[in-house]
Amino acid sequence: MREFKNILYATDFSESSDYAFQYAFSLARKYDASLLLVHVINEPVDLRGFYVPHISFEKLEEEIQQGAQKMMEKFCRTRLGDFKNYESFILPGIPYDEIIKKADEQQADLIVMGTHGRTGLDHVLFGSTAEKVVRKSNVPVMTIRINEE
């Protein structure tokens, strides 16, 4: 079995992602691997053609970026403890696409991510970032689903 040197963990800061983090963190510790924490800010619908009171579109994007950065910093501070072999990334774009690009760019050996386990109409309407990453990634992907029973 291959050893893991770089593990990319993708998070949307949901409960499902938090659950998957336990696996990514455990593997990073076990293999003394670098942990790459990635959060993708889903590109918002272009609001430039609409009147948005009190805030410009650029200001909105900036505030979303700053908010995501603060969430990532808090996440790292509260979950990583004395673990120092990590790097975090806040990326704008289409989540599955950016996760795959970052994994390739950072030469990740594994992608770990949670799945929300949507079924039926929810799955059809919203799709699945995890499913797209699994289908399109050249890097092995471990998906973790919370057992909600």
Coordinates of C-alpha atoms in Angstrom, one line a residue, residues 1-4 6-9 27 99-100 103-104 107-113 130 133-143:
M1 CA 0.0 0.0 0.0
R2 CA 1.2 3.5 -0.8
E3 CA 2.1 5.8 2.0
F4 CA 0.4 9.1 2.2
N6 CA 0.1 14.9 1.3
I7 CA -3.6 14.5 2.4
L8 CA -6.1 17.0 1.1
Y9 CA -9.1 17.5 3.3
L27 CA -4.3 9.5 8.7
I99 CA -10.6 20.6 -5.0
I100 CA -9.3 18.5 -7.9
A103 CA -5.0 18.2 -5.1
D104 CA -3.1 18.0 -8.4
Q107 CA 0.6 16.5 -5.4
A108 CA -1.9 15.1 -2.9
D109 CA -1.9 11.3 -2.4
L110 CA -5.4 11.3 -1.0
I111 CA -8.5 13.5 -0.9
V112 CA -10.7 13.1 2.2
M113 CA -14.2 14.7 2.3
A130 CA -18.1 14.5 -3.4
V133 CA -14.6 14.7 -7.2
V134 CA -14.7 10.9 -7.1
R135 CA -15.6 10.7 -10.8
K136 CA -13.1 13.3 -12.1
S137 CA -10.1 13.1 -9.7
N138 CA -6.9 11.4 -10.6
V139 CA -6.1 11.2 -6.9
P140 CA -7.8 8.5 -4.7
V141 CA -10.8 9.9 -2.8
M142 CA -12.1 8.8 0.6
T143 CA -15.6 10.0 1.3

